[in-house]
mmCIF file of C-alpha atoms and ligand atoms in Angstrom:
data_model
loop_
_atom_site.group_PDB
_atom_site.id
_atom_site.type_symbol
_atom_site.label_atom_id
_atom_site.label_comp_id
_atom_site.label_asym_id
_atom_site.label_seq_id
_atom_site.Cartn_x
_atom_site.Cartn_y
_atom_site.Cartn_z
ATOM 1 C CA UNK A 1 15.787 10.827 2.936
ATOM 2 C CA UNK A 2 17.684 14.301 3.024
ATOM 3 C CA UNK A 3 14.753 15.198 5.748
ATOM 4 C CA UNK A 4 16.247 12.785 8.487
ATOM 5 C CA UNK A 5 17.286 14.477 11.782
ATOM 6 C CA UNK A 6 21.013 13.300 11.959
ATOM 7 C CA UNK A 7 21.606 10.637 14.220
ATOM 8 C CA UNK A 8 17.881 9.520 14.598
ATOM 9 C CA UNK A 9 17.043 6.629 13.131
ATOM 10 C CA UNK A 10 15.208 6.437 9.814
ATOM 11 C CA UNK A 11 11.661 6.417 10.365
ATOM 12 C CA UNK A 12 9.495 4.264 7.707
ATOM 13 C CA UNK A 13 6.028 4.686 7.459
ATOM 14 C CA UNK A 14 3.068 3.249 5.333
ATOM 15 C CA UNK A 15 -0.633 2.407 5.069
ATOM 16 C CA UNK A 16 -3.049 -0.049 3.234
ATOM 17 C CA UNK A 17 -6.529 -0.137 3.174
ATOM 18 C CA UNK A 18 -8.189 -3.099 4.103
ATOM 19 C CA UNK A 19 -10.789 -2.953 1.244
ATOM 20 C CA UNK A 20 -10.802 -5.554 -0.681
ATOM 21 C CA UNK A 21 -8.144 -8.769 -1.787
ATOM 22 C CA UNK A 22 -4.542 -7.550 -2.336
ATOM 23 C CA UNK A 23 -3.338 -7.870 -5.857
ATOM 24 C CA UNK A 24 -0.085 -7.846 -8.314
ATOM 25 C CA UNK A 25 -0.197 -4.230 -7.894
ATOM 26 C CA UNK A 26 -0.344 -3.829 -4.763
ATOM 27 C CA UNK A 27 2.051 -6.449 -3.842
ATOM 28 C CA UNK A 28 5.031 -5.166 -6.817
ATOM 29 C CA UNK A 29 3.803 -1.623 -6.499
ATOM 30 C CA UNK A 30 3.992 -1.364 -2.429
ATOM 31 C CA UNK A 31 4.462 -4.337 -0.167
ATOM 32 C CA UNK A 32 7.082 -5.709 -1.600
ATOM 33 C CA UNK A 33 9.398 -2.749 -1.032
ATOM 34 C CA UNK A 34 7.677 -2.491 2.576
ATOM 35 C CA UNK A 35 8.878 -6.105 3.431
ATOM 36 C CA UNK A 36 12.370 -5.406 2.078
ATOM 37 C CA UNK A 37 12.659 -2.082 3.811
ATOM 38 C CA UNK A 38 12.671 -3.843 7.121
ATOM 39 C CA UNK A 39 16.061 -4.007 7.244
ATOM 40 C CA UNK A 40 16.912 -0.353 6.473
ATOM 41 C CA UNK A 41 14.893 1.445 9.198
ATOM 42 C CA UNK A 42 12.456 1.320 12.405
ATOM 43 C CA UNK A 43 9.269 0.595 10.140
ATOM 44 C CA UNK A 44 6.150 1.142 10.766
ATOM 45 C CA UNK A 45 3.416 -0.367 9.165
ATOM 46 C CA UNK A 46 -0.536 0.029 9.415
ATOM 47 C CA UNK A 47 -3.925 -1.196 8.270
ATOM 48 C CA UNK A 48 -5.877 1.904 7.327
ATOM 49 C CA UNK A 49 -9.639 0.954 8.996
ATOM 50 C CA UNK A 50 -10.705 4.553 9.084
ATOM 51 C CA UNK A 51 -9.720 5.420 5.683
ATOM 52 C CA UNK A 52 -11.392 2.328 4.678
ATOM 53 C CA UNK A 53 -14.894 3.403 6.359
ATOM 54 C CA UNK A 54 -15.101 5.908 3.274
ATOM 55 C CA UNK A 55 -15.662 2.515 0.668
ATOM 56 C CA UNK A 56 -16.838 0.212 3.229
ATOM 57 C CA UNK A 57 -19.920 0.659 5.178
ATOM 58 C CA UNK A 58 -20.458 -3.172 6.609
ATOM 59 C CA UNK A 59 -18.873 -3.932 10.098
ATOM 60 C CA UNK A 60 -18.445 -7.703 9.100
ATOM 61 C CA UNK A 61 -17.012 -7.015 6.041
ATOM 62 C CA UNK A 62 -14.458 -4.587 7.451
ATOM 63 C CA UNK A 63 -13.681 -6.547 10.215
ATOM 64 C CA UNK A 64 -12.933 -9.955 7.745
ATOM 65 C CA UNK A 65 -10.851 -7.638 5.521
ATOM 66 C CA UNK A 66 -8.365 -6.159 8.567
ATOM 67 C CA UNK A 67 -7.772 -9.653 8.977
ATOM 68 C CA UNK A 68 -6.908 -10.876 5.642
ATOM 69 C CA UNK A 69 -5.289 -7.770 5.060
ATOM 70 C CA UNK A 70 -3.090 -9.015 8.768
ATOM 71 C CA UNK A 71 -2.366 -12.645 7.438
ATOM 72 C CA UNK A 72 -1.482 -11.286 3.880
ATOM 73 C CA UNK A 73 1.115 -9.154 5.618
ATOM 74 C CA UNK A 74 2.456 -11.287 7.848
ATOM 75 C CA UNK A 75 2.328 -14.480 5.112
ATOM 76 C CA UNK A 76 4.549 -12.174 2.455
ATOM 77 C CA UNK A 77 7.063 -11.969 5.354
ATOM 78 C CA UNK A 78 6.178 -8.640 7.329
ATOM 79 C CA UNK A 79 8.327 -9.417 10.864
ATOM 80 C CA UNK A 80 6.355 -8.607 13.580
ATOM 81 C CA UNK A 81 9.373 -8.536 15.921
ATOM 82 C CA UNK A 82 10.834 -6.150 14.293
ATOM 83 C CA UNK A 83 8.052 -3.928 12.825
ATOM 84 C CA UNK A 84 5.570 -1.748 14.137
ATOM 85 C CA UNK A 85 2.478 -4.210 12.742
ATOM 86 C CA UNK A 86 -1.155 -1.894 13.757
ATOM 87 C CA UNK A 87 -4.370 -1.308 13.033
ATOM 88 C CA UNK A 88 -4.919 2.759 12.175
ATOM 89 C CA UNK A 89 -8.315 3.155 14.761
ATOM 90 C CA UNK A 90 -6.898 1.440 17.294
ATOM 91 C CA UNK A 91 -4.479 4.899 17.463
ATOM 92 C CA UNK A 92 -7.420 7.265 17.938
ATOM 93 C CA UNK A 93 -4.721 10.346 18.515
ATOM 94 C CA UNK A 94 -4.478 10.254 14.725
ATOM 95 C CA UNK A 95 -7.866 11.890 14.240
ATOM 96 C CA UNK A 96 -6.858 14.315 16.804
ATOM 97 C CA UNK A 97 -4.450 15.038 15.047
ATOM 98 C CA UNK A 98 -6.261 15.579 11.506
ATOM 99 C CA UNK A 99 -8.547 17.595 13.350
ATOM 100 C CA UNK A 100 -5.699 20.286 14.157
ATOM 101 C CA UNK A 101 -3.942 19.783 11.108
ATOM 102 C CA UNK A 102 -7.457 20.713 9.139
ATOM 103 C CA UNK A 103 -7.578 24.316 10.744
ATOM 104 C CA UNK A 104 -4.172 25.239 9.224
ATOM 105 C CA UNK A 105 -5.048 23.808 5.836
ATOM 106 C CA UNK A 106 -6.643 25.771 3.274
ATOM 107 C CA UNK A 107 -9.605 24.269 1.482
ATOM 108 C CA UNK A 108 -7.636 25.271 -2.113
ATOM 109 C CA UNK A 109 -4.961 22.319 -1.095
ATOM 110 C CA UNK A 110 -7.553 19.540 -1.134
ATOM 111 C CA UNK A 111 -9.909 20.847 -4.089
ATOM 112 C CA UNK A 112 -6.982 19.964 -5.971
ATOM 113 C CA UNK A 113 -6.249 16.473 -4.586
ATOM 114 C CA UNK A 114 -6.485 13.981 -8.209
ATOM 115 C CA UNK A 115 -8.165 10.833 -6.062
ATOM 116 C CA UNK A 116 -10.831 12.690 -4.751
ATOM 117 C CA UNK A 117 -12.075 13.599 -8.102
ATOM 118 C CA UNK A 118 -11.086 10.109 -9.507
ATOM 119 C CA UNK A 119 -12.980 8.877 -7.244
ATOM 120 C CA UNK A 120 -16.162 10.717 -7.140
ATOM 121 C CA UNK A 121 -15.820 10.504 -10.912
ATOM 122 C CA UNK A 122 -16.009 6.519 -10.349
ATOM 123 C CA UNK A 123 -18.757 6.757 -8.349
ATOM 124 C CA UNK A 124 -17.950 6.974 -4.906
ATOM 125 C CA UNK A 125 -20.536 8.946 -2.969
ATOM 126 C CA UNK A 126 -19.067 12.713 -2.100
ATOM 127 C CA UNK A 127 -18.566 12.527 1.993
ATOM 128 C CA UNK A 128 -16.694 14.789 3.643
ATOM 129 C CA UNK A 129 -14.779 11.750 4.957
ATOM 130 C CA UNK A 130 -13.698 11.516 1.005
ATOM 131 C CA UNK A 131 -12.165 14.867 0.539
ATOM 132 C CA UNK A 132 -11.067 14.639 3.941
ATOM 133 C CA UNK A 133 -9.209 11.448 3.332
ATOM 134 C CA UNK A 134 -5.978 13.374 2.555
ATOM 135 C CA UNK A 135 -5.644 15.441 6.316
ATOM 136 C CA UNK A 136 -6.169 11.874 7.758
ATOM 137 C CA UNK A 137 -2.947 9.934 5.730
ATOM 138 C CA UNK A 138 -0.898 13.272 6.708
ATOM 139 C CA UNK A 139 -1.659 12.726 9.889
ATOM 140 C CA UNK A 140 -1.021 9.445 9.621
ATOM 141 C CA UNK A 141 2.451 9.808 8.533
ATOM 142 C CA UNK A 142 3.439 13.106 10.629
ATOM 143 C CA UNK A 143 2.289 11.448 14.228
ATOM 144 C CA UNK A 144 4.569 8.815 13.972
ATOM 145 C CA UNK A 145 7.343 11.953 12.439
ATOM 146 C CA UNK A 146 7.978 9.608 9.886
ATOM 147 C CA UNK A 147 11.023 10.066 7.499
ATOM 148 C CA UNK A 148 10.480 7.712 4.370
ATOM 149 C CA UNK A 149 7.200 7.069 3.180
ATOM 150 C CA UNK A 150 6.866 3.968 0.634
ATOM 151 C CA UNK A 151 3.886 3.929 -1.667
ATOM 152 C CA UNK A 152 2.945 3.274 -5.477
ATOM 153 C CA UNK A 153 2.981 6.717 -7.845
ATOM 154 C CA UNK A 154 -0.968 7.197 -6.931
ATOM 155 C CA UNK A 155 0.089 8.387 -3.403
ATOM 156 C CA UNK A 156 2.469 10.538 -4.387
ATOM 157 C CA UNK A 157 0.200 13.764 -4.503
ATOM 158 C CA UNK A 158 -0.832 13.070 -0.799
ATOM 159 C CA UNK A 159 2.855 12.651 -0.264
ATOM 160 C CA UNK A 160 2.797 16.642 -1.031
ATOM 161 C CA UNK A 161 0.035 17.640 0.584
ATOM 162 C CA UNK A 162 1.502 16.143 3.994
ATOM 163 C CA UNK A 163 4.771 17.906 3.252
ATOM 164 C CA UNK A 164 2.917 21.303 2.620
ATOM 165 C CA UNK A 165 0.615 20.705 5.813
ATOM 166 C CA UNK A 166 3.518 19.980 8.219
ATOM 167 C CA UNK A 167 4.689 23.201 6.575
ATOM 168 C CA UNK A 168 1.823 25.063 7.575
ATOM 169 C CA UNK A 169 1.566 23.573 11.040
ATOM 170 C CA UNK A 170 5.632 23.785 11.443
ATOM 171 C CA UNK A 171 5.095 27.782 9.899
ATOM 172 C CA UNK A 172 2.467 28.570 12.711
ATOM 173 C CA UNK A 173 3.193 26.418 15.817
ATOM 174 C CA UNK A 174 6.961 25.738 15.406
ATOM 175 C CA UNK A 175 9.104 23.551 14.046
ATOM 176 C CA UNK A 176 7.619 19.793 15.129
ATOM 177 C CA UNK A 177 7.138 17.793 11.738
ATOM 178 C CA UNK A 178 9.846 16.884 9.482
ATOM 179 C CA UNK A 179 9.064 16.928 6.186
ATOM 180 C CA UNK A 180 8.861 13.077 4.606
ATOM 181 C CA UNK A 181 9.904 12.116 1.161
ATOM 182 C CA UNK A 182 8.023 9.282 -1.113
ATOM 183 C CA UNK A 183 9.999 6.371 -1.802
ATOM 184 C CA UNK A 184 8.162 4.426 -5.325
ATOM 185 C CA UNK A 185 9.534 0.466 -5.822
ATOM 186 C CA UNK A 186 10.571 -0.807 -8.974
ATOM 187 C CA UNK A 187 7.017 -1.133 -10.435
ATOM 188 C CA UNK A 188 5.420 2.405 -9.849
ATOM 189 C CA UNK A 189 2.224 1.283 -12.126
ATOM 190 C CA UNK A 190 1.283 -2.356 -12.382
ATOM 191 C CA UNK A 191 -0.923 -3.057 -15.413
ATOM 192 C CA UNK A 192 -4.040 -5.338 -14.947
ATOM 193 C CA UNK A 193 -5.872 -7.168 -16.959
ATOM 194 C CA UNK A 194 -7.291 -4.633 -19.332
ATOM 195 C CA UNK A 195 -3.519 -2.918 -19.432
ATOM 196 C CA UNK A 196 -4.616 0.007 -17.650
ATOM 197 C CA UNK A 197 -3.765 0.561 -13.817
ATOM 198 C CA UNK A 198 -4.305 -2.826 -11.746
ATOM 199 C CA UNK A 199 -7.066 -1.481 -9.486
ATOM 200 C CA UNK A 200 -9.488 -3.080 -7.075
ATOM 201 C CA UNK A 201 -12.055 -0.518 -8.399
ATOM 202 C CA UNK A 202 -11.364 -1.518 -12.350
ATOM 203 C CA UNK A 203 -12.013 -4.776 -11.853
ATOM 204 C CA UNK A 204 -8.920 -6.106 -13.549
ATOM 205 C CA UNK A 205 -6.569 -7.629 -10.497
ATOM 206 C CA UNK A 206 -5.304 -10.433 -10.017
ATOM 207 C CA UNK A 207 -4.768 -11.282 -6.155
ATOM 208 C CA UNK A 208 -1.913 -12.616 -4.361
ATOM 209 C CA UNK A 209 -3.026 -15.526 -3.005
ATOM 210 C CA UNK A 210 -5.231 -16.748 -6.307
ATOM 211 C CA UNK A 211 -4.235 -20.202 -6.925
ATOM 212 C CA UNK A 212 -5.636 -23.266 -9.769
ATOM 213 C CA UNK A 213 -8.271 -22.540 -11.886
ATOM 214 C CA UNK A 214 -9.340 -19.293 -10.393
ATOM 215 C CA UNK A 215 -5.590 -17.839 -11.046
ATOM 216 C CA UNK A 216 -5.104 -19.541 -14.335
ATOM 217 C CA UNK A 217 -8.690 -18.077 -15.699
ATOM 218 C CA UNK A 218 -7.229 -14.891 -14.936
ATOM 219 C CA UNK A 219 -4.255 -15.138 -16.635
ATOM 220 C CA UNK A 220 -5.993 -16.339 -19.737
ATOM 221 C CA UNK A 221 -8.271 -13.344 -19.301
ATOM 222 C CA UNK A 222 -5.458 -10.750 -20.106
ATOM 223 C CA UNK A 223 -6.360 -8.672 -22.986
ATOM 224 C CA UNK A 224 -4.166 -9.140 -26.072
ATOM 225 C CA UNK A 225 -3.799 -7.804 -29.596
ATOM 226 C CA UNK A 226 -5.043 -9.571 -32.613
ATOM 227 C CA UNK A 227 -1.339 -10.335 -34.142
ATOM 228 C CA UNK A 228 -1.634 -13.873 -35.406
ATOM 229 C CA UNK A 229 0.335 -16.858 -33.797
ATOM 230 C CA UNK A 230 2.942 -17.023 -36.475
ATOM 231 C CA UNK A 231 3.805 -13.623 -36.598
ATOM 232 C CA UNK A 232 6.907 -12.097 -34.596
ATOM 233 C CA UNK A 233 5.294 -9.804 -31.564
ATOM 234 C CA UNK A 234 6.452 -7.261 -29.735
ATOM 235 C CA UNK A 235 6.923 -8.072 -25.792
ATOM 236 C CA UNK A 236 7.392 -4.443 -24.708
ATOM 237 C CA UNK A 237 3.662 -4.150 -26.126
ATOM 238 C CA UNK A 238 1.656 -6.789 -24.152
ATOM 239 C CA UNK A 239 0.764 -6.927 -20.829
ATOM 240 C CA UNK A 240 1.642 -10.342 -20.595
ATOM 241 C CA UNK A 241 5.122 -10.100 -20.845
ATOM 242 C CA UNK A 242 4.681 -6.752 -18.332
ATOM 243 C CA UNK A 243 3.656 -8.983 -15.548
ATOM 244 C CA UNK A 244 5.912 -11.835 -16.518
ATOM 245 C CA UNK A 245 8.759 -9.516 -16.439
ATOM 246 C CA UNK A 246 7.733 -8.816 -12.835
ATOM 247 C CA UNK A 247 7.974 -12.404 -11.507
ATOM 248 C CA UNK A 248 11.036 -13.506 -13.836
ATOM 249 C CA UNK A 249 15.073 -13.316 -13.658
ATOM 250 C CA UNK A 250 16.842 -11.360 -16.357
ATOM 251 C CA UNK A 251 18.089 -14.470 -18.934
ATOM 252 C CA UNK A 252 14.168 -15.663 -18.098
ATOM 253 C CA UNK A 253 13.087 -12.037 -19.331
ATOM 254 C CA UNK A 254 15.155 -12.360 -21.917
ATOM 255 C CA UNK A 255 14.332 -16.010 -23.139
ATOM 256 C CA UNK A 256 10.314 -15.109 -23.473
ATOM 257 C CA UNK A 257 11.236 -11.767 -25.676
ATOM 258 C CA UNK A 258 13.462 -13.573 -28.326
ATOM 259 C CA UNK A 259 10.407 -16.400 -28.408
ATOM 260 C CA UNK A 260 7.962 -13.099 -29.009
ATOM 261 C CA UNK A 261 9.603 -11.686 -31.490
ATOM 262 C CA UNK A 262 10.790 -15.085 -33.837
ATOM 263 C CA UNK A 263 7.013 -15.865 -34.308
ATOM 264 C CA UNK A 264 5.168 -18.598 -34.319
ATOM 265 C CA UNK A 265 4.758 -18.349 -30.634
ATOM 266 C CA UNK A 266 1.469 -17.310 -29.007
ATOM 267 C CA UNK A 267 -0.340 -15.203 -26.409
ATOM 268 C CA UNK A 268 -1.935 -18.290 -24.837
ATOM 269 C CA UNK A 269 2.046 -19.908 -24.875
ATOM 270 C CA UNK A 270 2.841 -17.105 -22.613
ATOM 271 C CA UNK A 271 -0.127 -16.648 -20.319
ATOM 272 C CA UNK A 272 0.283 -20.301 -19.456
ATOM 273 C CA UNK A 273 3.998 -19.693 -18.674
ATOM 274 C CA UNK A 274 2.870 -16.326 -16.723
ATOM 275 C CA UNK A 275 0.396 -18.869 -14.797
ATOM 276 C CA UNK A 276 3.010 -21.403 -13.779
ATOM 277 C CA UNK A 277 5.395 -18.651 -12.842
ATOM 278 C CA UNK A 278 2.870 -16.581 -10.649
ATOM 279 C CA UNK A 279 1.824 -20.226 -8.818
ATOM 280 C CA UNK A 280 5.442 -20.622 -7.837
ATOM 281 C CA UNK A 281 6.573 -17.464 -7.059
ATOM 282 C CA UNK A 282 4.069 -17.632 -4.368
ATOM 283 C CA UNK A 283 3.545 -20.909 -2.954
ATOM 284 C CA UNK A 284 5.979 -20.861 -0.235
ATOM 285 C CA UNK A 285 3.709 -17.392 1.153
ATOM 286 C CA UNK A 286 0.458 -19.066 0.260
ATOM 287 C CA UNK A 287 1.602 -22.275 2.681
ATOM 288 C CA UNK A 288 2.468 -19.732 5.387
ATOM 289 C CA UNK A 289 -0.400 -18.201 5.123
ATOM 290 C CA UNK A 290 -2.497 -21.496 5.905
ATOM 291 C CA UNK A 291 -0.704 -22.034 8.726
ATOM 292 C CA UNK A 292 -0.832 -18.547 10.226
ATOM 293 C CA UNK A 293 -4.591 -18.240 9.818
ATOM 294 C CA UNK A 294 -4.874 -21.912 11.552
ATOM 295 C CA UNK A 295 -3.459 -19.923 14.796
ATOM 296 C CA UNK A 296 -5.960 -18.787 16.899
ATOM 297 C CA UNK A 297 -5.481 -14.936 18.332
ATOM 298 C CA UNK A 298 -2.649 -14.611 16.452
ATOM 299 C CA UNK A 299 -3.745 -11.843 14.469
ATOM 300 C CA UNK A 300 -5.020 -9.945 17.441
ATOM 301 C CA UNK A 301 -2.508 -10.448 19.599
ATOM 302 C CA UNK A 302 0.514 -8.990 16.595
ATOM 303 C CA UNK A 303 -1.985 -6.086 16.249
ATOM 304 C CA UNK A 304 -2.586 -5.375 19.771
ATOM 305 C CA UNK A 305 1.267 -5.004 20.577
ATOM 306 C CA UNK A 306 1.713 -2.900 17.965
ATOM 307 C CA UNK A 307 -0.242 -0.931 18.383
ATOM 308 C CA UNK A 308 0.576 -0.431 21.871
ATOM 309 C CA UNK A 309 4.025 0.832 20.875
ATOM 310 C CA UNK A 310 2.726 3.425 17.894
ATOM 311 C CA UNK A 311 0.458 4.953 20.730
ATOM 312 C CA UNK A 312 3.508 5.484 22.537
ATOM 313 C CA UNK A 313 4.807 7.055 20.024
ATOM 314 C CA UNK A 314 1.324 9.099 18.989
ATOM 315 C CA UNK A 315 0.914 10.471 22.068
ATOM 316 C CA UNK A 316 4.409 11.716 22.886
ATOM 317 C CA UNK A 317 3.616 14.120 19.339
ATOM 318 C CA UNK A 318 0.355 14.859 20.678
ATOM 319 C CA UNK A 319 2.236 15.851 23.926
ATOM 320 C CA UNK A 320 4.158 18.423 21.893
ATOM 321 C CA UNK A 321 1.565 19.540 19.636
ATOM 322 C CA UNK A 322 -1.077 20.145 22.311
ATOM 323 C CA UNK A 323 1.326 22.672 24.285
ATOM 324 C CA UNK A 324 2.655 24.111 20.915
ATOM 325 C CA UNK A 325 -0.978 25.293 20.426
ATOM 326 C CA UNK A 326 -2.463 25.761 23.930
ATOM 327 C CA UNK A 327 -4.439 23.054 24.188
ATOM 328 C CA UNK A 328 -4.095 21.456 28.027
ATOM 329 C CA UNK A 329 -2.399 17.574 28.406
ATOM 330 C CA UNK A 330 -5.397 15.130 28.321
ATOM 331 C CA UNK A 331 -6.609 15.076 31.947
HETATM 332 P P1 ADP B 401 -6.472 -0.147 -5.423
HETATM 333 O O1 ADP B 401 -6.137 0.788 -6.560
HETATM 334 O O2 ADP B 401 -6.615 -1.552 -5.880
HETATM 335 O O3 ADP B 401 -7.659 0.344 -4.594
HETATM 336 P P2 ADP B 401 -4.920 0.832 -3.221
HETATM 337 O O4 ADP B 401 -5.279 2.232 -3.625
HETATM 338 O O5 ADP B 401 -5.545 0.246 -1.992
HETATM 339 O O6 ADP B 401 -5.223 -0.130 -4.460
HETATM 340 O O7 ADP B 401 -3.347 0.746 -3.129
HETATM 341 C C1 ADP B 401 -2.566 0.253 -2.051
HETATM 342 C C2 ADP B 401 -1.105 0.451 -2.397
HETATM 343 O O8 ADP B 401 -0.757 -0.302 -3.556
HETATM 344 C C3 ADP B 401 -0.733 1.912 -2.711
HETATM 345 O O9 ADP B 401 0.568 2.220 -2.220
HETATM 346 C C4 ADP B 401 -0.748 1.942 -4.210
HETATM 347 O O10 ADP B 401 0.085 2.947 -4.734
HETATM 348 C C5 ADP B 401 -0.243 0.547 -4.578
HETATM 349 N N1 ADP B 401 -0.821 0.124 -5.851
HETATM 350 C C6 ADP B 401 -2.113 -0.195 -6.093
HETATM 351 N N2 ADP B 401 -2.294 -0.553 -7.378
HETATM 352 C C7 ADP B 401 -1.086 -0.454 -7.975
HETATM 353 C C8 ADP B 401 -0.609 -0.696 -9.305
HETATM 354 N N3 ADP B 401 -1.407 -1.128 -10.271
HETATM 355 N N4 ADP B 401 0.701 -0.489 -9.555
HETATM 356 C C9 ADP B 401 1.534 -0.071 -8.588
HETATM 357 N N5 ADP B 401 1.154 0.168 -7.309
HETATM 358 C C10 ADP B 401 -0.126 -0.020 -6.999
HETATM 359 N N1 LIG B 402 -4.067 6.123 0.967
HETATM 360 C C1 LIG B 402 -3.267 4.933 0.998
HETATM 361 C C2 LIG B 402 -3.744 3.972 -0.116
HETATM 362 O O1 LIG B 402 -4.866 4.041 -0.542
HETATM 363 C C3 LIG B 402 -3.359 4.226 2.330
HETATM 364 C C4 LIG B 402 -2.799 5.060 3.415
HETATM 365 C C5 LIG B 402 -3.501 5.660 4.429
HETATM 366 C C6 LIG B 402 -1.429 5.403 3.577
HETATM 367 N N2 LIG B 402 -2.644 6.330 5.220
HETATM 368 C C7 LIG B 402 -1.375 6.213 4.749
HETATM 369 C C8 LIG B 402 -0.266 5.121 2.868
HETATM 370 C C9 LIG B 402 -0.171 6.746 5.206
HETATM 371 C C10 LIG B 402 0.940 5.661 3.328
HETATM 372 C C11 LIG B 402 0.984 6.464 4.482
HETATM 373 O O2 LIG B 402 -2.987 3.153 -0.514
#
């Protein structure tokens, strides 16, 4: 936050790509810290469509998912009157500005970017859009000359490489970018099913807005040890308890690791109170939810005034960045 011109107001930025159902991790390890950080700064918030075009070839499919992504959002209690609520492409000065922000930035920077090669190592088909991916979310953030970006510990990298590119561009062009800091919530790494990383691409979520027997086969999916049911256990160990922990007060937290560790109590005890907590904790956003996707337009109409005011914003830095580099004003 040290980066903050004084007396501006702090500028909050972040992205999520609309590819696929938002899960636990998502929701503990991102929006849940973007919902609460309404209140602390001019936030702006965006669905990333073009990132998304690296995963997601199928206009239907992308389209359905910006909107789900929208009502998600919006049901977990993202204020539209007093956030910036926008779809990335409907900004198209952001790939301007990747496009200037690539000739500054030395090939060496991305080459060492982790999710690229995760990613390629998953399986993901080598574009240049992929390795690209990183130029775009700087751009992203800098357009907007965001302050405070909130994201879960696998941004963090690109966090870096937008500080060291609006180093390079500030170094060559003048001083127009501040540099913006990371900001991780509570729950930095969410733990799915299997107990590593809760991940869309691992297969081992478990989404928001999951209710009945589709939630509660989930939660009995969890992977376990073998410790029989008699014998103490150790809650710090099992995922369980991990996600439980997420959902529960303190004295709640507390209860369930006394009842781990004086035996006799067992795993399929506590995925069934994990169940009945996760159905709670968010039926008052799944109801919302219904209703908002029962308005027609709605969606559209948030987006569309949102984006309005981040263009505003986009092209007043593209203003700047145009004459610090001798390009003309759009005619
Ligand atoms: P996925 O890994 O399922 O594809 P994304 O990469 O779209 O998820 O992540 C969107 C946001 O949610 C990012 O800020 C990311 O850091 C956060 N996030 C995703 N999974 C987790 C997790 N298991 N724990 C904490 N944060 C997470
Ligand atoms: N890469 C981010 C993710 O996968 C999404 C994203 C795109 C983003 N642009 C951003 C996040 C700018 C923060 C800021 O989660």
């Amino acid at each position: 936050m040290s980066t903050q011109a004084s007396g501006s107001c702090l500028r909050i930025l972040s992205g999520v790509q609309p590819s696929g159902k938002l899960h636990l991790g998502n929701y503990f390890g991102a929006i849940r810290q973007h919902i609460e950080l309404q209140r602390q700064g001019e936030c702006f918030y965006f669905i990333a469509d073009l990132h998304a075009l690296t995963t997601i070839q199928n206009a239907n499919e992308l389209q359905a998912n910006v909107r789900d992504v929208a009502l998600d959002y919006l049901a977990l209690g993202l204020d539209p009157q007093r956030t910036v609520f926008f779809r990335q492409s409907d900004v198209p000065e952001v790939t301007e500005l990747a496009w200037i922000f690539a000739t500054v930035t030395g090939m060496g920077l991305l080459e060492r970017a982790h999710s690229y090669k995760d990613k390629v190592a998953r399986g993901l088909p080598a574009s240049v859009g992929l390795f690209f991916y990183p130029i775009l979310m700087a751009a992203d953030i800098l357009i907007y000359r965001s302050h405070l970006v909130p994201v879960g510990q696998d941004q963090i990298q690109h966090i870096e490489i937008t500080r060291d590119i609006a180093g390079y561009f500030n170094h060559t062009y003048g001083e127009i970018f501040p540099l913006p800091e990371y900001r991780l919530s509570e729950a930095p790494i969410v733990p799915g099913l299997d107990g590593k990383k809760m991940s869309k691409s691992y297969g081992n979520t478990i989404e928001i807005f999951a209710t009945g027997q589709e939630l509660r086969k989930k939660v009995m999916s969890i992977v376990t040890d073998s410790t029989p049911l008699d014998a103490p256990k150790d809650p710090e160990k099992c995922n369980v308890y991990k996600l439980y922990c997420l959902l529960a007060t303190p004295e709640e937290q507390q209860e369930l690791a006394a009842k781990y560790r004086a035996g006799g109590f067992g795993y399929g005890q506590a995925k069934q109170m994990l169940y009945e907590k996760l159905e709670g904790y968010f039926a008052q956003a799944r109801q919302r939810r219904q209703e908002l996707a029962r308005e027609p337009g709605l969606v559209d109409e948030i987006l569309r005034r949102g984006a309005q005011r981040a263009r505003e914003e986009a092209r007043a830095t593209m203003a700047l960045v145009r004459r610090a580099v001798g390009l003309n004003p759009p005619p």
